[in-house]
mmCIF file of C-alpha atoms and ligand atoms in Angstrom:
data_model
loop_
_atom_site.group_PDB
_atom_site.id
_atom_site.type_symbol
_atom_site.label_atom_id
_atom_site.label_comp_id
_atom_site.label_asym_id
_atom_site.label_seq_id
_atom_site.Cartn_x
_atom_site.Cartn_y
_atom_site.Cartn_z
ATOM 1 C CA MET A 1078 21.045 -89.498 -86.793
ATOM 2 C CA ASP A 1079 22.046 -88.489 -82.832
ATOM 3 C CA ARG A 1080 19.234 -86.030 -81.785
ATOM 4 C CA SER A 1081 20.389 -86.039 -77.973
ATOM 5 C CA ASN A 1082 20.877 -82.322 -78.818
ATOM 6 C CA ARG A 1083 18.226 -81.218 -80.490
ATOM 7 C CA PRO A 1084 16.649 -78.195 -78.817
ATOM 8 C CA SER A 1085 13.744 -79.119 -76.871
ATOM 9 C CA ALA A 1086 9.928 -77.236 -77.331
ATOM 10 C CA ILE A 1087 9.766 -74.017 -75.473
ATOM 11 C CA GLY A 1088 7.441 -74.878 -72.959
ATOM 12 C CA VAL A 1089 3.764 -74.455 -73.273
ATOM 13 C CA PRO A 1090 1.937 -74.681 -70.024
ATOM 14 C CA THR A 1091 -0.257 -77.761 -70.076
ATOM 15 C CA GLY A 1092 -2.119 -76.824 -67.314
ATOM 16 C CA LYS A 1093 -0.689 -80.303 -65.543
ATOM 17 C CA ASN A 1094 1.157 -78.027 -62.743
ATOM 18 C CA LEU A 1095 -1.716 -75.189 -62.676
ATOM 19 C CA PRO A 1096 -3.993 -75.848 -59.829
ATOM 20 C CA GLN A 1097 -6.883 -77.998 -60.915
ATOM 21 C CA PRO A 1098 -10.813 -77.613 -59.505
ATOM 22 C CA THR A 1099 -11.440 -79.828 -56.759
ATOM 23 C CA VAL A 1100 -14.474 -81.974 -56.604
ATOM 24 C CA THR A 1101 -16.000 -83.505 -53.247
ATOM 25 C CA MET A 1102 -18.368 -85.917 -52.624
ATOM 26 C CA ARG A 1103 -20.473 -86.454 -48.961
ATOM 27 C CA GLU A 1104 -23.483 -88.137 -48.485
ATOM 28 C CA ASN A 1105 -25.616 -86.937 -51.348
ATOM 29 C CA LEU A 1106 -23.800 -84.208 -51.832
ATOM 30 C CA ILE A 1107 -21.088 -83.135 -54.526
ATOM 31 C CA GLU A 1108 -19.273 -79.963 -54.394
ATOM 32 C CA ALA A 1109 -16.668 -78.502 -56.753
ATOM 33 C CA SER A 1110 -14.711 -75.525 -56.921
ATOM 34 C CA LEU A 1111 -12.464 -73.712 -58.901
ATOM 35 C CA PRO A 1112 -9.104 -72.554 -57.510
ATOM 36 C CA THR A 1113 -9.880 -69.162 -57.799
ATOM 37 C CA GLY A 1114 -12.700 -69.813 -54.909
ATOM 38 C CA GLU A 1115 -15.833 -70.007 -57.190
ATOM 39 C CA SER A 1116 -17.845 -73.383 -56.039
ATOM 40 C CA VAL A 1117 -21.143 -74.938 -57.211
ATOM 41 C CA THR A 1118 -22.813 -77.970 -54.790
ATOM 42 C CA VAL A 1119 -25.324 -80.523 -56.104
ATOM 43 C CA HIS A 1120 -27.498 -82.458 -54.445
ATOM 44 C CA LEU A 1121 -28.254 -86.012 -55.766
ATOM 45 C CA PHE A 1122 -31.975 -85.455 -54.788
ATOM 46 C CA GLY A 1123 -32.991 -83.859 -57.927
ATOM 47 C CA ALA A 1124 -29.427 -83.187 -58.899
ATOM 48 C CA THR A 1125 -30.316 -79.809 -57.366
ATOM 49 C CA VAL A 1126 -27.769 -76.976 -57.663
ATOM 50 C CA THR A 1127 -27.810 -75.958 -53.894
ATOM 51 C CA SER A 1128 -25.699 -73.070 -53.917
ATOM 52 C CA TRP A 1129 -23.735 -71.300 -56.438
ATOM 53 C CA LYS A 1130 -20.527 -68.974 -55.051
ATOM 54 C CA LEU A 1131 -18.151 -66.122 -56.595
ATOM 55 C CA ALA A 1132 -15.008 -66.401 -55.856
ATOM 56 C CA ASP A 1133 -15.523 -63.973 -52.900
ATOM 57 C CA GLY A 1134 -17.657 -66.473 -51.764
ATOM 58 C CA THR A 1135 -21.427 -64.361 -52.224
ATOM 59 C CA GLU A 1136 -24.011 -67.059 -52.711
ATOM 60 C CA GLN A 1137 -26.228 -66.163 -55.861
ATOM 61 C CA LEU A 1138 -28.480 -69.076 -55.617
ATOM 62 C CA PHE A 1139 -31.713 -68.352 -52.885
ATOM 63 C CA LEU A 1140 -32.412 -71.656 -50.682
ATOM 64 C CA SER A 1141 -35.020 -71.790 -48.242
ATOM 65 C CA GLU A 1142 -34.561 -72.180 -45.048
ATOM 66 C CA GLY A 1143 -37.200 -74.706 -44.546
ATOM 67 C CA ALA A 1144 -36.065 -76.909 -47.265
ATOM 68 C CA LYS A 1145 -35.740 -80.575 -47.120
ATOM 69 C CA LEU A 1146 -32.786 -82.219 -48.089
ATOM 70 C CA ASP A 1147 -34.075 -85.313 -47.079
ATOM 71 C CA GLY A 1148 -35.669 -86.473 -50.231
ATOM 72 C CA SER A 1149 -38.686 -85.974 -48.569
ATOM 73 C CA LYS A 1150 -40.318 -83.177 -50.725
ATOM 74 C CA PRO A 1151 -38.354 -81.597 -54.066
ATOM 75 C CA ILE A 1152 -35.879 -78.796 -52.660
ATOM 76 C CA ARG A 1153 -37.248 -75.326 -52.501
ATOM 77 C CA GLY A 1154 -34.515 -72.984 -54.142
ATOM 78 C CA GLY A 1155 -31.265 -73.642 -55.895
ATOM 79 C CA VAL A 1156 -32.012 -74.885 -59.506
ATOM 80 C CA PRO A 1157 -34.624 -77.732 -59.652
ATOM 81 C CA VAL A 1158 -34.646 -79.844 -62.780
ATOM 82 C CA VAL A 1159 -38.691 -79.906 -63.885
ATOM 83 C CA PHE A 1160 -39.282 -82.717 -66.255
ATOM 84 C CA PRO A 1161 -41.396 -84.442 -68.192
ATOM 85 C CA VAL A 1162 -44.390 -81.772 -67.059
ATOM 86 C CA PHE A 1163 -44.419 -78.322 -66.194
ATOM 87 C CA GLY A 1164 -47.016 -77.237 -63.204
ATOM 88 C CA PRO A 1165 -49.771 -79.440 -62.746
ATOM 89 C CA PRO A 1166 -50.389 -82.367 -65.641
ATOM 90 C CA PRO A 1167 -53.217 -82.288 -67.905
ATOM 91 C CA LYS A 1168 -55.689 -84.581 -67.455
ATOM 92 C CA ASP A 1169 -55.628 -86.163 -70.732
ATOM 93 C CA HIS A 1170 -52.098 -86.424 -71.419
ATOM 94 C CA ALA A 1171 -49.552 -88.828 -70.824
ATOM 95 C CA THR A 1172 -48.140 -87.409 -67.665
ATOM 96 C CA SER A 1173 -51.572 -86.563 -66.025
ATOM 97 C CA SER A 1174 -50.338 -88.935 -62.976
ATOM 98 C CA LEU A 1175 -47.196 -87.275 -62.286
ATOM 99 C CA PRO A 1176 -46.834 -84.655 -59.924
ATOM 100 C CA GLN A 1177 -46.274 -81.010 -60.428
ATOM 101 C CA HIS A 1178 -43.180 -80.328 -62.450
ATOM 102 C CA GLY A 1179 -42.469 -84.471 -62.695
ATOM 103 C CA PHE A 1180 -40.206 -86.599 -61.601
ATOM 104 C CA ALA A 1181 -36.827 -85.200 -61.984
ATOM 105 C CA ARG A 1182 -36.818 -82.976 -58.750
ATOM 106 C CA ASN A 1183 -38.034 -85.883 -57.013
ATOM 107 C CA SER A 1184 -35.643 -88.903 -57.987
ATOM 108 C CA TYR A 1185 -32.229 -89.539 -56.754
ATOM 109 C CA TRP A 1186 -29.923 -88.929 -59.448
ATOM 110 C CA GLU A 1187 -26.488 -90.892 -60.227
ATOM 111 C CA PHE A 1188 -23.096 -88.683 -60.364
ATOM 112 C CA LEU A 1189 -21.607 -89.784 -63.555
ATOM 113 C CA GLY A 1190 -18.067 -87.768 -63.398
ATOM 114 C CA LYS A 1191 -16.385 -84.702 -63.488
ATOM 115 C CA SER A 1192 -14.219 -83.071 -66.568
ATOM 116 C CA SER A 1193 -11.995 -79.798 -66.675
ATOM 117 C CA SER A 1194 -10.849 -77.512 -68.690
ATOM 118 C CA GLU A 1195 -8.588 -79.193 -70.972
ATOM 119 C CA SER A 1196 -11.239 -82.142 -71.696
ATOM 120 C CA LEU A 1197 -13.826 -78.812 -71.899
ATOM 121 C CA GLY A 1198 -11.744 -77.450 -74.667
ATOM 122 C CA ARG A 1199 -11.113 -74.299 -72.545
ATOM 123 C CA ASP A 1200 -7.802 -72.202 -72.598
ATOM 124 C CA LYS A 1201 -5.556 -74.874 -71.078
ATOM 125 C CA ARG A 1202 -3.317 -71.453 -69.892
ATOM 126 C CA ASP A 1203 -5.154 -70.911 -67.206
ATOM 127 C CA GLY A 1204 -5.303 -74.242 -66.285
ATOM 128 C CA GLY A 1205 -8.404 -75.064 -64.012
ATOM 129 C CA ASP A 1206 -10.745 -72.536 -64.744
ATOM 130 C CA ALA A 1207 -13.678 -75.180 -65.351
ATOM 131 C CA VAL A 1208 -15.092 -78.184 -64.058
ATOM 132 C CA LYS A 1209 -18.187 -79.947 -65.305
ATOM 133 C CA LEU A 1210 -20.545 -82.498 -63.391
ATOM 134 C CA ASP A 1211 -22.565 -84.827 -65.188
ATOM 135 C CA PHE A 1212 -25.440 -86.704 -63.651
ATOM 136 C CA GLY A 1213 -27.874 -89.033 -65.245
ATOM 137 C CA LEU A 1214 -31.630 -90.189 -64.400
ATOM 138 C CA SER A 1215 -32.906 -93.275 -66.442
ATOM 139 C CA HIS A 1216 -36.664 -95.075 -66.030
ATOM 140 C CA GLY A 1217 -35.236 -98.122 -64.361
ATOM 141 C CA MET A 1218 -34.035 -95.592 -61.572
ATOM 142 C CA LEU A 1219 -37.194 -94.231 -60.740
ATOM 143 C CA SER A 1220 -39.304 -95.186 -58.465
ATOM 144 C CA GLU A 1221 -42.733 -97.756 -58.771
ATOM 145 C CA GLU A 1222 -44.940 -95.484 -58.935
ATOM 146 C CA PHE A 1223 -43.232 -93.050 -61.061
ATOM 147 C CA ARG A 1224 -42.407 -95.889 -63.517
ATOM 148 C CA ARG A 1225 -45.761 -96.886 -63.916
ATOM 149 C CA ALA A 1226 -47.057 -93.238 -64.172
ATOM 150 C CA TRP A 1227 -44.918 -92.284 -66.953
ATOM 151 C CA PRO A 1228 -43.647 -95.731 -68.651
ATOM 152 C CA TYR A 1229 -41.337 -94.567 -71.440
ATOM 153 C CA GLU A 1230 -37.593 -95.826 -71.606
ATOM 154 C CA PHE A 1231 -35.315 -92.373 -71.332
ATOM 155 C CA GLY A 1232 -32.309 -91.134 -70.443
ATOM 156 C CA LEU A 1233 -31.368 -87.546 -68.964
ATOM 157 C CA VAL A 1234 -27.968 -86.610 -68.419
ATOM 158 C CA TYR A 1235 -27.837 -83.444 -66.589
ATOM 159 C CA SER A 1236 -24.081 -81.133 -66.976
ATOM 160 C CA VAL A 1237 -23.453 -78.431 -64.829
ATOM 161 C CA THR A 1238 -20.330 -76.398 -65.714
ATOM 162 C CA LEU A 1239 -19.118 -73.970 -63.588
ATOM 163 C CA SER A 1240 -16.591 -71.611 -64.764
ATOM 164 C CA LYS A 1241 -14.943 -68.207 -63.499
ATOM 165 C CA GLU A 1242 -17.535 -65.968 -64.793
ATOM 166 C CA SER A 1243 -20.920 -68.299 -65.473
ATOM 167 C CA LEU A 1244 -22.425 -71.614 -64.011
ATOM 168 C CA GLU A 1245 -24.041 -73.176 -67.102
ATOM 169 C CA THR A 1246 -26.772 -76.045 -66.921
ATOM 170 C CA SER A 1247 -27.586 -78.019 -69.321
ATOM 171 C CA LEU A 1248 -29.988 -81.068 -69.939
ATOM 172 C CA GLN A 1249 -29.669 -83.971 -72.685
ATOM 173 C CA VAL A 1250 -33.292 -86.256 -72.857
ATOM 174 C CA GLN A 1251 -32.657 -89.632 -75.161
ATOM 175 C CA ASN A 1252 -35.844 -91.633 -76.183
ATOM 176 C CA LYS A 1253 -34.222 -95.055 -75.244
ATOM 177 C CA GLY A 1254 -37.345 -97.301 -75.955
ATOM 178 C CA GLY A 1255 -39.691 -98.168 -79.347
ATOM 179 C CA ARG A 1256 -42.198 -95.406 -79.178
ATOM 180 C CA ALA A 1257 -42.154 -91.288 -79.068
ATOM 181 C CA PHE A 1258 -42.844 -89.682 -75.897
ATOM 182 C CA GLU A 1259 -44.208 -85.607 -75.152
ATOM 183 C CA PHE A 1260 -42.168 -83.982 -72.562
ATOM 184 C CA GLN A 1261 -41.735 -80.123 -71.148
ATOM 185 C CA VAL A 1262 -39.078 -79.143 -69.243
ATOM 186 C CA LEU A 1263 -37.629 -76.382 -67.110
ATOM 187 C CA LEU A 1264 -34.748 -75.048 -65.196
ATOM 188 C CA HIS A 1265 -35.886 -73.516 -62.136
ATOM 189 C CA SER A 1266 -33.463 -71.405 -61.200
ATOM 190 C CA TYR A 1267 -33.878 -69.270 -58.075
ATOM 191 C CA LEU A 1268 -31.923 -66.565 -57.855
ATOM 192 C CA ARG A 1269 -30.742 -64.721 -54.777
ATOM 193 C CA VAL A 1270 -31.309 -60.744 -54.434
ATOM 194 C CA ASP A 1271 -30.771 -58.351 -51.888
ATOM 195 C CA ASP A 1272 -34.300 -56.702 -52.418
ATOM 196 C CA ILE A 1273 -37.073 -57.381 -54.718
ATOM 197 C CA SER A 1274 -38.256 -53.785 -54.880
ATOM 198 C CA LYS A 1275 -34.901 -53.130 -56.261
ATOM 199 C CA ILE A 1276 -34.832 -55.570 -59.351
ATOM 200 C CA ARG A 1277 -36.281 -55.038 -62.771
ATOM 201 C CA ILE A 1278 -36.383 -58.030 -65.188
ATOM 202 C CA LYS A 1279 -35.114 -56.916 -69.075
ATOM 203 C CA ASN A 1280 -35.571 -58.094 -72.725
ATOM 204 C CA LEU A 1281 -39.252 -59.091 -72.268
ATOM 205 C CA GLN A 1282 -41.124 -56.272 -73.428
ATOM 206 C CA SER A 1283 -43.543 -56.886 -76.257
ATOM 207 C CA LYS A 1284 -43.666 -60.896 -75.426
ATOM 208 C CA THR A 1285 -46.420 -62.621 -75.269
ATOM 209 C CA TYR A 1286 -47.134 -63.897 -71.861
ATOM 210 C CA VAL A 1287 -49.581 -66.288 -69.882
ATOM 211 C CA ASP A 1288 -50.411 -64.797 -66.297
ATOM 212 C CA LYS A 1289 -51.174 -67.504 -64.010
ATOM 213 C CA THR A 1290 -52.353 -65.339 -61.277
ATOM 214 C CA GLN A 1291 -55.282 -64.013 -63.653
ATOM 215 C CA ASN A 1292 -56.935 -67.389 -64.839
ATOM 216 C CA ALA A 1293 -54.176 -68.006 -67.185
ATOM 217 C CA THR A 1294 -55.097 -65.404 -69.291
ATOM 218 C CA THR A 1295 -52.990 -64.127 -72.384
ATOM 219 C CA HIS A 1296 -51.019 -60.673 -72.204
ATOM 220 C CA THR A 1297 -48.235 -58.723 -73.875
ATOM 221 C CA GLU A 1298 -45.681 -57.545 -71.578
ATOM 222 C CA SER A 1299 -45.186 -53.455 -71.853
ATOM 223 C CA SER A 1300 -42.693 -52.973 -69.292
ATOM 224 C CA PRO A 1301 -38.832 -52.840 -70.627
ATOM 225 C CA ALA A 1302 -37.761 -52.981 -67.022
ATOM 226 C CA LEU A 1303 -40.257 -55.461 -65.344
ATOM 227 C CA ALA A 1304 -40.649 -54.171 -61.528
ATOM 228 C CA ILE A 1305 -42.014 -57.458 -59.206
ATOM 229 C CA THR A 1306 -44.336 -55.997 -56.801
ATOM 230 C CA GLN A 1307 -47.175 -58.334 -56.166
ATOM 231 C CA GLU A 1308 -47.333 -62.346 -56.716
ATOM 232 C CA THR A 1309 -46.320 -62.851 -60.137
ATOM 233 C CA ASP A 1310 -46.304 -66.040 -62.081
ATOM 234 C CA ARG A 1311 -45.650 -65.901 -65.640
ATOM 235 C CA VAL A 1312 -44.938 -67.667 -68.768
ATOM 236 C CA TYR A 1313 -43.379 -65.757 -71.523
ATOM 237 C CA GLN A 1314 -43.112 -67.374 -74.804
ATOM 238 C CA ALA A 1315 -41.459 -67.930 -77.903
ATOM 239 C CA LEU A 1316 -38.129 -65.762 -76.855
ATOM 240 C CA ASP A 1317 -35.424 -66.145 -79.053
ATOM 241 C CA PRO A 1318 -32.859 -67.989 -76.541
ATOM 242 C CA LYS A 1319 -29.812 -66.018 -77.529
ATOM 243 C CA VAL A 1320 -31.064 -62.897 -75.984
ATOM 244 C CA PRO A 1321 -30.257 -62.623 -72.620
ATOM 245 C CA ILE A 1322 -32.940 -62.337 -69.785
ATOM 246 C CA VAL A 1323 -31.140 -59.788 -67.584
ATOM 247 C CA VAL A 1324 -31.941 -58.945 -63.783
ATOM 248 C CA ALA A 1325 -30.700 -55.768 -63.620
ATOM 249 C CA SER A 1326 -30.708 -53.573 -60.149
ATOM 250 C CA ASP A 1327 -33.401 -50.160 -60.137
ATOM 251 C CA ASP A 1328 -30.181 -47.861 -61.456
ATOM 252 C CA ASP A 1329 -29.904 -50.364 -64.207
ATOM 253 C CA LYS A 1330 -26.425 -52.105 -62.566
ATOM 254 C CA PRO A 1331 -26.655 -55.862 -64.291
ATOM 255 C CA LEU A 1332 -27.103 -58.420 -61.689
ATOM 256 C CA PHE A 1333 -27.278 -61.527 -63.945
ATOM 257 C CA SER A 1334 -27.869 -62.492 -67.352
ATOM 258 C CA ILE A 1335 -29.315 -65.706 -68.434
ATOM 259 C CA THR A 1336 -28.938 -66.842 -71.975
ATOM 260 C CA ARG A 1337 -30.438 -70.275 -73.514
ATOM 261 C CA GLU A 1338 -30.000 -73.128 -75.955
ATOM 262 C CA ALA A 1339 -33.089 -74.637 -77.388
ATOM 263 C CA LEU A 1340 -35.381 -73.011 -74.568
ATOM 264 C CA SER A 1341 -37.876 -70.512 -75.608
ATOM 265 C CA ASP A 1342 -39.893 -69.908 -73.117
ATOM 266 C CA ILE A 1343 -38.640 -67.928 -69.325
ATOM 267 C CA VAL A 1344 -41.430 -68.500 -66.791
ATOM 268 C CA VAL A 1345 -41.100 -65.267 -63.863
ATOM 269 C CA TRP A 1346 -42.306 -66.129 -60.650
ATOM 270 C CA ASN A 1347 -42.466 -64.840 -57.204
ATOM 271 C CA PRO A 1348 -44.688 -66.334 -54.601
ATOM 272 C CA TRP A 1349 -45.124 -62.801 -52.886
ATOM 273 C CA ILE A 1350 -46.331 -62.641 -49.307
ATOM 274 C CA ASP A 1351 -49.354 -64.594 -48.806
ATOM 275 C CA LYS A 1352 -48.473 -67.343 -51.066
ATOM 276 C CA ALA A 1353 -44.608 -67.247 -49.244
ATOM 277 C CA LYS A 1354 -46.269 -68.093 -46.027
ATOM 278 C CA GLY A 1355 -48.804 -70.864 -46.990
ATOM 279 C CA MET A 1356 -45.199 -73.164 -48.146
ATOM 280 C CA SER A 1357 -44.434 -74.920 -45.781
ATOM 281 C CA ASP A 1358 -40.777 -75.537 -46.584
ATOM 282 C CA PHE A 1359 -40.593 -71.854 -47.514
ATOM 283 C CA ALA A 1360 -38.572 -69.776 -44.598
ATOM 284 C CA PRO A 1361 -38.644 -67.351 -43.109
ATOM 285 C CA ASP A 1362 -41.705 -66.138 -44.780
ATOM 286 C CA GLU A 1363 -40.155 -62.600 -45.632
ATOM 287 C CA ALA A 1364 -37.615 -64.363 -47.725
ATOM 288 C CA TYR A 1365 -39.580 -64.147 -50.454
ATOM 289 C CA LYS A 1366 -37.662 -60.715 -51.202
ATOM 290 C CA ASN A 1367 -34.729 -62.359 -51.611
ATOM 291 C CA MET A 1368 -35.354 -64.345 -54.376
ATOM 292 C CA ILE A 1369 -36.572 -64.054 -57.835
ATOM 293 C CA CYS A 1370 -37.276 -67.116 -59.986
ATOM 294 C CA VAL A 1371 -35.856 -66.838 -63.608
ATOM 295 C CA GLU A 1372 -36.999 -70.132 -65.179
ATOM 296 C CA ALA A 1373 -35.849 -71.341 -68.664
ATOM 297 C CA GLY A 1374 -37.714 -74.197 -70.415
ATOM 298 C CA SER A 1375 -39.917 -75.362 -72.958
ATOM 299 C CA VAL A 1376 -43.178 -75.413 -71.628
ATOM 300 C CA ALA A 1377 -45.860 -73.476 -73.448
ATOM 301 C CA GLY A 1378 -46.028 -76.372 -76.253
ATOM 302 C CA TRP A 1379 -44.341 -80.154 -75.701
ATOM 303 C CA GLN A 1380 -41.463 -81.575 -77.357
ATOM 304 C CA THR A 1381 -41.966 -84.648 -79.013
ATOM 305 C CA LEU A 1382 -38.984 -86.950 -79.115
ATOM 306 C CA ASP A 1383 -38.849 -90.190 -81.521
ATOM 307 C CA ALA A 1384 -37.543 -93.728 -80.389
ATOM 308 C CA GLY A 1385 -34.020 -93.511 -80.636
ATOM 309 C CA ASP A 1386 -33.614 -89.658 -80.759
ATOM 310 C CA ALA A 1387 -32.286 -87.454 -78.240
ATOM 311 C CA TRP A 1388 -32.883 -83.272 -77.869
ATOM 312 C CA GLU A 1389 -30.526 -80.866 -75.670
ATOM 313 C CA GLY A 1390 -31.344 -77.484 -73.954
ATOM 314 C CA GLY A 1391 -29.985 -75.454 -71.054
ATOM 315 C CA GLN A 1392 -29.124 -72.163 -69.765
ATOM 316 C CA THR A 1393 -25.981 -69.912 -69.008
ATOM 317 C CA ILE A 1394 -26.607 -67.699 -65.960
ATOM 318 C CA ARG A 1395 -23.769 -65.110 -65.537
ATOM 319 C CA ALA A 1396 -23.462 -62.942 -62.244
ATOM 320 C CA ARG A 1397 -22.459 -59.588 -61.501
ATOM 321 C CA LEU A 1398 -21.198 -58.578 -65.060
HETATM 322 C C1 LIG B 1600 -43.593 -72.079 -61.002
HETATM 323 C C2 LIG B 1600 -44.722 -72.520 -61.166
HETATM 324 O O1 LIG B 1600 -42.657 -72.490 -61.956
HETATM 325 O O2 LIG B 1600 -42.954 -72.737 -59.593
HETATM 326 C C3 LIG B 1600 -45.847 -71.588 -60.163
HETATM 327 O O3 LIG B 1600 -44.713 -71.517 -62.759
HETATM 328 C C4 LIG B 1600 -45.230 -72.825 -58.922
HETATM 329 O O4 LIG B 1600 -46.785 -71.723 -60.716
HETATM 330 C C5 LIG B 1600 -43.677 -72.428 -59.151
HETATM 331 O O5 LIG B 1600 -46.335 -72.189 -57.929
HETATM 332 C C6 LIG B 1600 -43.315 -73.936 -57.561
HETATM 333 O O6 LIG B 1600 -43.718 -74.535 -57.315
HETATM 334 P P1 LIG B 1600 -43.663 -75.859 -57.078
HETATM 335 O O7 LIG B 1600 -44.590 -77.214 -57.419
HETATM 336 O O8 LIG B 1600 -42.106 -76.106 -56.194
HETATM 337 O O9 LIG B 1600 -44.341 -74.998 -55.279
#
């Protein structure tokens, strides 16, 4: 049958002709932007997200002016990845010879590639409305010192997804060896704020927290909208990851919301005046007024990963809601 005159399908936009996200790599930086103007920058040292901008160019993350970007120490700001231990490692644990917050933020990761809207299963009609960047780290990529200090065969895949409305970061941990290991994980997000005295953190009320500024004593949060008025270093535990932690202005406008997958703890940290002055890579001294760390993690206990198993967790940060 001659089908040459058959009606052609009504055109469904495939996204092919629509503007697509761009991804560029220079030296150790991967930058991705959406056609609508949002952008993200990831440094291969630590796979640390160092910048996240909205379409109008406003920066959402805090990066210290004194941050070292040469691999000599973890990057002070953005979203460092804390793995496999949070804080100073316990003496009698397999992580005991590692530095504070582990090796992930102290190692060069590999850029594994990008995927954009179509392969991410998003609505094609929106064209390039999301881009995902994947980064990898494995035992063999660590320095000899770290390999010796934590001799487990592991694989990490860290995915950073930029969309118009959010930044999503998620980590997959694989146990590629023959024995189980224990780990903690934390996405140490430094959120940029105009004035620390004008923000409130919501949805922590009635939750139990360990206050690291008070000899790690345990307390219950009484405030429905926590104000930061001094050095703050608290580990809130056993939260429902689906309930967003909201950073709001003092007149109750939401500035950020953070939802999580498989990460049930939240660390709230601000170094305040003296600690900020004492950190060599924190500048200027008064910049503690322009940041709040709301860190999604699994840090109250340990995750055990059996040989051959994988675990995944992550966060989605929405800005200017
Ligand atoms: C927070 C910890 O997650 O990170 C704080 O709760 C710590 O105790 C802060 O001071 C910064 O850590 P570091 O190692 O980057 O100076």
